[in-house]
Short mmCIF file of N, CA and C in Angstrom, two decimals:
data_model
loop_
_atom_site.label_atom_id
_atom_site.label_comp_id
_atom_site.label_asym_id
_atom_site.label_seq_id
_atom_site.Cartn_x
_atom_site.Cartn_y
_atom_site.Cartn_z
N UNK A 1 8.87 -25.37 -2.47
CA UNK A 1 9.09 -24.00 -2.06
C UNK A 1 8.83 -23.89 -0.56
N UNK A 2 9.55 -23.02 0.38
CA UNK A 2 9.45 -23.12 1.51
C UNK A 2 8.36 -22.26 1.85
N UNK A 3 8.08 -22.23 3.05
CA UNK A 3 6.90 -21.15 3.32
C UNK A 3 7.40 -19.73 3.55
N UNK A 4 8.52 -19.75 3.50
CA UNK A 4 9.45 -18.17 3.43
C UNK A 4 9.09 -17.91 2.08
N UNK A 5 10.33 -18.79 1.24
CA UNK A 5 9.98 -18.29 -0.02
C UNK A 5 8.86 -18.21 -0.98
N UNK A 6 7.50 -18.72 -0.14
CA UNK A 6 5.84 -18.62 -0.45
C UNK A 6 5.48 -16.94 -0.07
N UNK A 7 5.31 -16.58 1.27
CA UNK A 7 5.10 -15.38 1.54
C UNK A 7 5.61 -14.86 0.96
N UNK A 8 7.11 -14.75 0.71
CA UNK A 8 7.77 -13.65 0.30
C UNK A 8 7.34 -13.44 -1.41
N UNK A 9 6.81 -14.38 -2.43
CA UNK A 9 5.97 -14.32 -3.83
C UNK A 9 4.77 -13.89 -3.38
N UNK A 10 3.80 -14.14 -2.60
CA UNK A 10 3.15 -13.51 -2.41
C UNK A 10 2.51 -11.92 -2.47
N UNK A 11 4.02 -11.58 -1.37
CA UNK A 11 4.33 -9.81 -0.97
C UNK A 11 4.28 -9.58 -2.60
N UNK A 12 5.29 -10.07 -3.47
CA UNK A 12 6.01 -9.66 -4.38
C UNK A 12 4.66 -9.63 -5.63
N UNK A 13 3.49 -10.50 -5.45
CA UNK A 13 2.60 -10.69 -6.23
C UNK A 13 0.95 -9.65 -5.90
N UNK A 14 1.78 -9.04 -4.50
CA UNK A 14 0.53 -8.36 -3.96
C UNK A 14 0.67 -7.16 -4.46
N UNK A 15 2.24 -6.58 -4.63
CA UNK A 15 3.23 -5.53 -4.99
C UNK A 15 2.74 -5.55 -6.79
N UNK A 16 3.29 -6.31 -7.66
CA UNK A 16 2.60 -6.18 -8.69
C UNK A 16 1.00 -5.86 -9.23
N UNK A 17 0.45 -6.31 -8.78
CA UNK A 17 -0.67 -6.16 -8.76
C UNK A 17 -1.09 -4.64 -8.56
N UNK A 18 -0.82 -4.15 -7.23
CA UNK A 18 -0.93 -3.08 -6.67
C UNK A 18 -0.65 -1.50 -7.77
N UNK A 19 0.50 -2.61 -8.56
CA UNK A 19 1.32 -1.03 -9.30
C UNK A 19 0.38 -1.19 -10.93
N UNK A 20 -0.46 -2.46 -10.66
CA UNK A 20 -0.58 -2.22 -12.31
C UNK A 20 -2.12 -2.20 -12.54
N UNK A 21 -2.64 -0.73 -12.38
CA UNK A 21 -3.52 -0.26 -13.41
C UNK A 21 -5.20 -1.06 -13.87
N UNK A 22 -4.58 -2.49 -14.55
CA UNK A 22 -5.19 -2.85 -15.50
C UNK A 22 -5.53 -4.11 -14.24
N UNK A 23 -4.82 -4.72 -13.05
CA UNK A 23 -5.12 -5.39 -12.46
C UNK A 23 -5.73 -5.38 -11.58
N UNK A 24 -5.59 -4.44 -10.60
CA UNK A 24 -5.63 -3.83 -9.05
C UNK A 24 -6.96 -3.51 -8.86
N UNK A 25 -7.69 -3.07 -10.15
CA UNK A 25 -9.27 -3.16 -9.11
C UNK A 25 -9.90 -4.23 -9.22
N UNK A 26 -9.10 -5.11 -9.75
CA UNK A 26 -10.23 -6.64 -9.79
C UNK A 26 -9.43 -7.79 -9.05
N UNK A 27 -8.31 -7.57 -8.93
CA UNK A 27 -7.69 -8.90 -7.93
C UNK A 27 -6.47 -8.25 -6.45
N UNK A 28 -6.46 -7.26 -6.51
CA UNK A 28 -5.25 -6.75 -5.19
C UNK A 28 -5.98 -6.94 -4.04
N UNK A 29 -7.32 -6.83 -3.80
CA UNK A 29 -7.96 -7.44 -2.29
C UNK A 29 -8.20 -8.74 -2.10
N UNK A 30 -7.99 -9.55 -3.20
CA UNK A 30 -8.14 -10.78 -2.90
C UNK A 30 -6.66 -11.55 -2.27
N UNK A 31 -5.77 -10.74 -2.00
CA UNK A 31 -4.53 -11.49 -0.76
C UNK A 31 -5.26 -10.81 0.28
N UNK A 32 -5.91 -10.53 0.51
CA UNK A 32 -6.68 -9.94 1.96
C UNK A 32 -7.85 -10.81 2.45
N UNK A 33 -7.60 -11.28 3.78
CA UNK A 33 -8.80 -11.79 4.23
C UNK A 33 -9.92 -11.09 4.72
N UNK A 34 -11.02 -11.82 4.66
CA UNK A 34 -12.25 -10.72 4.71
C UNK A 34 -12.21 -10.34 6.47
N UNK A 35 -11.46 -10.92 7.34
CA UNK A 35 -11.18 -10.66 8.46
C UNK A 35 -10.39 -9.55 9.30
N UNK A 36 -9.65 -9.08 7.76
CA UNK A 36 -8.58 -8.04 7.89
C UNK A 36 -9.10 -6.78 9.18
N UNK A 37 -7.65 -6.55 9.91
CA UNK A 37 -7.61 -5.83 10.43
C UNK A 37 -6.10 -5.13 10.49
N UNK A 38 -6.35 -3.20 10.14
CA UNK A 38 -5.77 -2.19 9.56
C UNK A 38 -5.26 -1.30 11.20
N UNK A 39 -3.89 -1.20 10.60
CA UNK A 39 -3.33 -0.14 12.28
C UNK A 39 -2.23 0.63 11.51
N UNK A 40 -2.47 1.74 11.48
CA UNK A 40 -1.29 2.88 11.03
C UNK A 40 -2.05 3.61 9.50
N UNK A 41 -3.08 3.29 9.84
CA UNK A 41 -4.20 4.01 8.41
C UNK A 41 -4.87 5.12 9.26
N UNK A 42 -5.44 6.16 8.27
CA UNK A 42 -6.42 7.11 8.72
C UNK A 42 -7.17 6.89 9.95
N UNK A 43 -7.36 7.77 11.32
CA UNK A 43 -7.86 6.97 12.07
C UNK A 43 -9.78 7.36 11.94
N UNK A 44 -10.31 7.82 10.58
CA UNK A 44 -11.70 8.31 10.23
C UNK A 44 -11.99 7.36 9.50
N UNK A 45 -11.02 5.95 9.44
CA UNK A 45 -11.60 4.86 8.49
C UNK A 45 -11.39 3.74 9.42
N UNK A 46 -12.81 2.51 9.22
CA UNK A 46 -12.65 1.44 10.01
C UNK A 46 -11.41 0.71 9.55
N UNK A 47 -10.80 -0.04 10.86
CA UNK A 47 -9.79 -0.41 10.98
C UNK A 47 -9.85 -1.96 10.43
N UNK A 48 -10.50 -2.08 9.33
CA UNK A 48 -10.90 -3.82 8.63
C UNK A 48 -11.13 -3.24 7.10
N UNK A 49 -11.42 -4.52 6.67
CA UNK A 49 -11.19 -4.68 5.19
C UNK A 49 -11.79 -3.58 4.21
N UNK A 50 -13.08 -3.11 4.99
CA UNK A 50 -13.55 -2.27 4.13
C UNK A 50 -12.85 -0.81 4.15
N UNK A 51 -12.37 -0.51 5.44
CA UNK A 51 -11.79 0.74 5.84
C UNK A 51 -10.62 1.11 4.48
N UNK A 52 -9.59 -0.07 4.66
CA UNK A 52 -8.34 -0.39 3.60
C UNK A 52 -9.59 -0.23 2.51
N UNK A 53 -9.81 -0.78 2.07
CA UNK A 53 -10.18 -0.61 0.70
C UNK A 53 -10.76 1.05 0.58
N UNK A 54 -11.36 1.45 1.09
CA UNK A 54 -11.60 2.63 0.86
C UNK A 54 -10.25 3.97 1.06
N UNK A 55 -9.50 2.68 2.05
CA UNK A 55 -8.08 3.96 1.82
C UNK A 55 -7.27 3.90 0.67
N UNK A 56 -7.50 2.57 0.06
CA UNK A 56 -6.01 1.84 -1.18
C UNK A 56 -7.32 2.78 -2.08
N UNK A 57 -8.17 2.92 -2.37
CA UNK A 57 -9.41 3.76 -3.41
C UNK A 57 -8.59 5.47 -3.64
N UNK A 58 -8.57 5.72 -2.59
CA UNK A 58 -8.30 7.49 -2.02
C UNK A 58 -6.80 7.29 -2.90
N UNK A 59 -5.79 6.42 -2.82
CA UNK A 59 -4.61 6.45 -3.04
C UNK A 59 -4.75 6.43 -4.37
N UNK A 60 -5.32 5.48 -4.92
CA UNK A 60 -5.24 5.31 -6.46
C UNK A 60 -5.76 6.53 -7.41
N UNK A 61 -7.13 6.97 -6.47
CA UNK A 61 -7.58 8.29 -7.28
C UNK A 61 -6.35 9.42 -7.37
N UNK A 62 -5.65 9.44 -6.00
CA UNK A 62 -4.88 10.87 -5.56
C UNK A 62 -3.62 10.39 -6.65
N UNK A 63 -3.58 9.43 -6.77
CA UNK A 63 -2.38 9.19 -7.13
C UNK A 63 -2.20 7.25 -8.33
N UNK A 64 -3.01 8.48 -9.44
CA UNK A 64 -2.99 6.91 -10.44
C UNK A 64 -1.73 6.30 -11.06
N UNK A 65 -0.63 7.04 -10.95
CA UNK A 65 0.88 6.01 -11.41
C UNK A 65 1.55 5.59 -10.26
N UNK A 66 0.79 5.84 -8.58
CA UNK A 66 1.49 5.28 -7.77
C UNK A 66 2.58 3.73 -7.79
N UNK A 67 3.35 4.19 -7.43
CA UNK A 67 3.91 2.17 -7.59
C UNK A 67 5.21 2.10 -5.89
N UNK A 68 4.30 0.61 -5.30
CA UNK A 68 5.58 0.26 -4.55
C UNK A 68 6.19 -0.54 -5.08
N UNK A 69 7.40 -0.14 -4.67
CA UNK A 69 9.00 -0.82 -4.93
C UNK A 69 9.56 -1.70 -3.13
N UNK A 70 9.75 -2.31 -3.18
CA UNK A 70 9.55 -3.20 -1.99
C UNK A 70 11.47 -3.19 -1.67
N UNK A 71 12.13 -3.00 -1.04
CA UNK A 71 13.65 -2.96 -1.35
C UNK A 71 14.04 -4.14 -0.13
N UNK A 72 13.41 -4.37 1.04
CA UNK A 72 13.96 -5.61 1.56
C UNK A 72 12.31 -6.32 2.32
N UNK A 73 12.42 -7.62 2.23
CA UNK A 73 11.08 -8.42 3.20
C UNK A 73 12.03 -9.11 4.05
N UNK A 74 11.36 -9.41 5.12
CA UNK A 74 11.80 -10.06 6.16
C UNK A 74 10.91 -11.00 6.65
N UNK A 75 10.98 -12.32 6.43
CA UNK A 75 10.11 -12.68 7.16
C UNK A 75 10.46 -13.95 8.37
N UNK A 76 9.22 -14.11 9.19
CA UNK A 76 9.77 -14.98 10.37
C UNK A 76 8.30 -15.35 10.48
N UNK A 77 8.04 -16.55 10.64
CA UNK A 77 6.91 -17.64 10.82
C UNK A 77 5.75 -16.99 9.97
N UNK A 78 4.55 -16.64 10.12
CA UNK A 78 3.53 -15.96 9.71
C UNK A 78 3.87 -14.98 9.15
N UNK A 79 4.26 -13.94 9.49
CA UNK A 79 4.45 -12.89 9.63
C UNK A 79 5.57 -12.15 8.66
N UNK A 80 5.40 -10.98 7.95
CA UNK A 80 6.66 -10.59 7.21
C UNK A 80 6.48 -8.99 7.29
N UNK A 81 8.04 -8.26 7.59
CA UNK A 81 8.08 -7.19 7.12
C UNK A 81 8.19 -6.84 5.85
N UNK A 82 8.33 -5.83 5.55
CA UNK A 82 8.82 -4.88 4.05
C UNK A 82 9.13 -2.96 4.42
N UNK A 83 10.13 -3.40 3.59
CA UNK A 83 10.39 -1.94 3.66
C UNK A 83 10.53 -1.42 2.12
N UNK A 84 9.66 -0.46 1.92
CA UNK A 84 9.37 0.04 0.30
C UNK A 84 9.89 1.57 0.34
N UNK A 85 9.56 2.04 -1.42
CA UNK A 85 9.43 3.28 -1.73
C UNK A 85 8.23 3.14 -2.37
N UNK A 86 7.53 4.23 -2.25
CA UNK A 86 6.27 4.61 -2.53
C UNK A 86 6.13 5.80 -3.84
N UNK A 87 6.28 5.58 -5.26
CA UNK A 87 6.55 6.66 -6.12
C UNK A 87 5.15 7.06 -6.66
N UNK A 88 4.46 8.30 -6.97
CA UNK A 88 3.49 8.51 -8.14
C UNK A 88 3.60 9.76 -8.39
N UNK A 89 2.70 10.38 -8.83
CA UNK A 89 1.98 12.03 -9.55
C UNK A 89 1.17 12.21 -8.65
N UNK A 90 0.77 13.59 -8.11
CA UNK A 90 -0.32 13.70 -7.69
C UNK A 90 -1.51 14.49 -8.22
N UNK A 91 -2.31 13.59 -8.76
CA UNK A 91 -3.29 13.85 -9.87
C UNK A 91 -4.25 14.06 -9.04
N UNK A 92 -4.99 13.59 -8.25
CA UNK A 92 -6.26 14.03 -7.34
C UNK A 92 -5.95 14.45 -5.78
N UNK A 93 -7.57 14.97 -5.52
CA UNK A 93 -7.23 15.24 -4.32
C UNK A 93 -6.60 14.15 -3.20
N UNK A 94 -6.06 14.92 -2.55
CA UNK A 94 -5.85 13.71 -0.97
C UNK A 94 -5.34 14.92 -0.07
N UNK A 95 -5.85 14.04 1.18
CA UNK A 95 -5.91 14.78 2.48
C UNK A 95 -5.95 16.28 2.31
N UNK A 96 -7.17 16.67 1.66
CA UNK A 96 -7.63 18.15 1.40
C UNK A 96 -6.59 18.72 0.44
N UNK A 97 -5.55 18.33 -0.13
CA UNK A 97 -5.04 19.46 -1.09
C UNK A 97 -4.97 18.48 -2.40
N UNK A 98 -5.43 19.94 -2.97
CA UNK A 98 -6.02 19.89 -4.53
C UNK A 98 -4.88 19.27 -5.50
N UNK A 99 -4.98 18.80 -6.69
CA UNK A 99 -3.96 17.94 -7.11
C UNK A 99 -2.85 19.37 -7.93
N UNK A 100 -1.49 19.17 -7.66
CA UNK A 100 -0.55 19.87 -7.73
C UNK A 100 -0.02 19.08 -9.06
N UNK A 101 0.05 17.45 -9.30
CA UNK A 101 0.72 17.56 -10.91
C UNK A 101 2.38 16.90 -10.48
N UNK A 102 2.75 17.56 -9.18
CA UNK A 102 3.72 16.55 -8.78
C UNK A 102 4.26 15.50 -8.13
N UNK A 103 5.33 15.18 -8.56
CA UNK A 103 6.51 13.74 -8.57
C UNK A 103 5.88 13.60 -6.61
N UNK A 104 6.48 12.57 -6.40
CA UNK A 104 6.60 12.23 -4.96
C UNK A 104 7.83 10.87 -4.88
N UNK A 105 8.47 10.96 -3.71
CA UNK A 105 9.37 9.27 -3.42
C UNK A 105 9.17 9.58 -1.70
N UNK A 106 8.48 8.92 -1.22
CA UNK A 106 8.86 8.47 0.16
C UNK A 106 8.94 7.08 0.35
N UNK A 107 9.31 7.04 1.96
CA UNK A 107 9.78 5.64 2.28
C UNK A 107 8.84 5.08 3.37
N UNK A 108 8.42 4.06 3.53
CA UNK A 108 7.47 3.22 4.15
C UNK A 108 7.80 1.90 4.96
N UNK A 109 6.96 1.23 5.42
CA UNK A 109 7.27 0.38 6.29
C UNK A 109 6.25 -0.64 6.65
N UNK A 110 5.50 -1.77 6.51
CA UNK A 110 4.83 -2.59 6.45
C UNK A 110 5.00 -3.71 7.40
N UNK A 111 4.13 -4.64 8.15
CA UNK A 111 4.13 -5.65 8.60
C UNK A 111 3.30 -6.19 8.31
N UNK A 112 2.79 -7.76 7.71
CA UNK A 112 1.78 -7.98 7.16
C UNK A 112 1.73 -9.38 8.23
N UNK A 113 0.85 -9.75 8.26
CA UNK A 113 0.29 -11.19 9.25
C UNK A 113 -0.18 -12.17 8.22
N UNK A 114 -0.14 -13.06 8.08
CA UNK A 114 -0.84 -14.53 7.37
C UNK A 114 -1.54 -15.40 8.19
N UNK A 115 -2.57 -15.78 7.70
CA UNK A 115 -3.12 -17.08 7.76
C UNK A 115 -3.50 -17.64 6.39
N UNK A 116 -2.55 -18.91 6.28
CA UNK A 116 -3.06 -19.94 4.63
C UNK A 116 -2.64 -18.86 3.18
N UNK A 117 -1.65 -17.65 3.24
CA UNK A 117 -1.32 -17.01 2.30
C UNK A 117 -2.34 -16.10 2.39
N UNK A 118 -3.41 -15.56 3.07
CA UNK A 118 -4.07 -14.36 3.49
C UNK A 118 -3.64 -13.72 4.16
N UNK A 119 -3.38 -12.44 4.07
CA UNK A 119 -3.34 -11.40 4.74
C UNK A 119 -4.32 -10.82 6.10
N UNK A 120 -3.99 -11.51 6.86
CA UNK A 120 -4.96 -11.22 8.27
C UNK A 120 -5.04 -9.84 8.90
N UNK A 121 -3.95 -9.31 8.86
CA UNK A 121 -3.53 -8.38 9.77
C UNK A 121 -2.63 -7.43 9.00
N UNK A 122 -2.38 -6.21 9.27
CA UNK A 122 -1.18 -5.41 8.11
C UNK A 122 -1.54 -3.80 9.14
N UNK A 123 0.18 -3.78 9.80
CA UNK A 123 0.91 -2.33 10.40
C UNK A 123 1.52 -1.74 9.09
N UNK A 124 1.20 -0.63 9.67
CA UNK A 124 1.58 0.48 8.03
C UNK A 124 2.41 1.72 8.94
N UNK A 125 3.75 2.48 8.57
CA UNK A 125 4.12 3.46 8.46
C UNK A 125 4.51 3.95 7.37
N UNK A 126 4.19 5.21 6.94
CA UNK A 126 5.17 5.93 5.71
C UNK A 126 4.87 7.16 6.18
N UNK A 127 6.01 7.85 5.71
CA UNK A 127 6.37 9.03 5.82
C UNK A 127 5.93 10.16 5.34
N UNK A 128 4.58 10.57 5.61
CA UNK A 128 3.73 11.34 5.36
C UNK A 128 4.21 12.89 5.53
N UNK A 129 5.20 12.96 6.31
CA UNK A 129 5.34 14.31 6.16
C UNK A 129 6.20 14.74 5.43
N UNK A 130 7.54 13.63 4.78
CA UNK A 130 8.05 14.34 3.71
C UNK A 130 6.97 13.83 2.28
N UNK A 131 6.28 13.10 2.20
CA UNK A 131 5.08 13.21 1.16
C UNK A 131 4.29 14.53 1.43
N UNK A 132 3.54 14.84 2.17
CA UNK A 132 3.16 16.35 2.23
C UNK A 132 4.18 17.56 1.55
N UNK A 133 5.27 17.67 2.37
CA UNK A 133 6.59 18.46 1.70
C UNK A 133 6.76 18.47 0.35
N UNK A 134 6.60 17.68 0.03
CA UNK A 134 7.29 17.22 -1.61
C UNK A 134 6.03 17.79 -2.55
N UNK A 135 4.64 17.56 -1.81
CA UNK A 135 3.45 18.03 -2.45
C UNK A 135 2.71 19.79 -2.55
N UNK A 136 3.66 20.69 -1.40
CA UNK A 136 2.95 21.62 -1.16
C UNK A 136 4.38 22.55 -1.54
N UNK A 137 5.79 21.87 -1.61
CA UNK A 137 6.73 22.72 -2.18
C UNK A 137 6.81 23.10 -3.82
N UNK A 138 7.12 24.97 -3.60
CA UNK A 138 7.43 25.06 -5.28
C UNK A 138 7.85 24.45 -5.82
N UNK A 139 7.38 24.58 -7.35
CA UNK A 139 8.89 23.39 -8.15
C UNK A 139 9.39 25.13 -9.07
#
């Protein structure tokens, strides 16, 4: 297997994990090195491993059927993009509003860094303001 098509099972094994429930609080930080460092997260959380974990925590509570869907990776030496959809309910609080009960789909954007199939490093965008929208509009 090449080291493309290594990272890229990886993403795809970090992605499973992530969406399922029964796995994610006992093995989804372990593709993370304890070195990790976080850029495009909350800026009231440290920017390392513990920060992420306390943000991927906030997500799962706000939102326990969350699931990414990963639609293209890119990768080039170390390093790989992804570009996802981000689907759940919003069952708990997040970013101060109270849980509303509804659907969400936004779109996101990831860069993740490696060293040895660890996750060193990870740039985050998603689209928080049509996630807000989708959360504070009537249904």
């Amino acid at each position: 297997m090449s080291s493309t098509e290594s990272l890229r099972e990886v993403i795809r094994r970090l992605a499973d994990t992530f969406n399922d429930p029964q796995k994610r609080e006992f093995s989804y930080f372990d593709f993370y090195d304890n070195s990790l460092t976080i850029h495009g997260f909350p800026p009231n959380l440290p920017a390392n491993k513990e920060g992420f974990k306390q943000f991927i925590y906030l997500l799962w509570k706000a939102f326990p059927d969350i699931i990414i869907t990963f639609e293209d990776i890119i990768i080039e030496g170390n390093k790989a993009a992804g570009r996802y959809n981000l689907t759940g309910t919003h069952r708990g609080e997040f970013v101060d509003l109270r849980p509303t009960d509804k659907r969400f789909r936004v779109n996101g954007m990831t860069v993740f860094s490696f060293h040895d199939k660890k996750i060193i490093e990870r740039w985050n965008l998603v689209d928080m303001a049509t996630l807000m929208e989708q959360l504070r509009t009537q249904s």
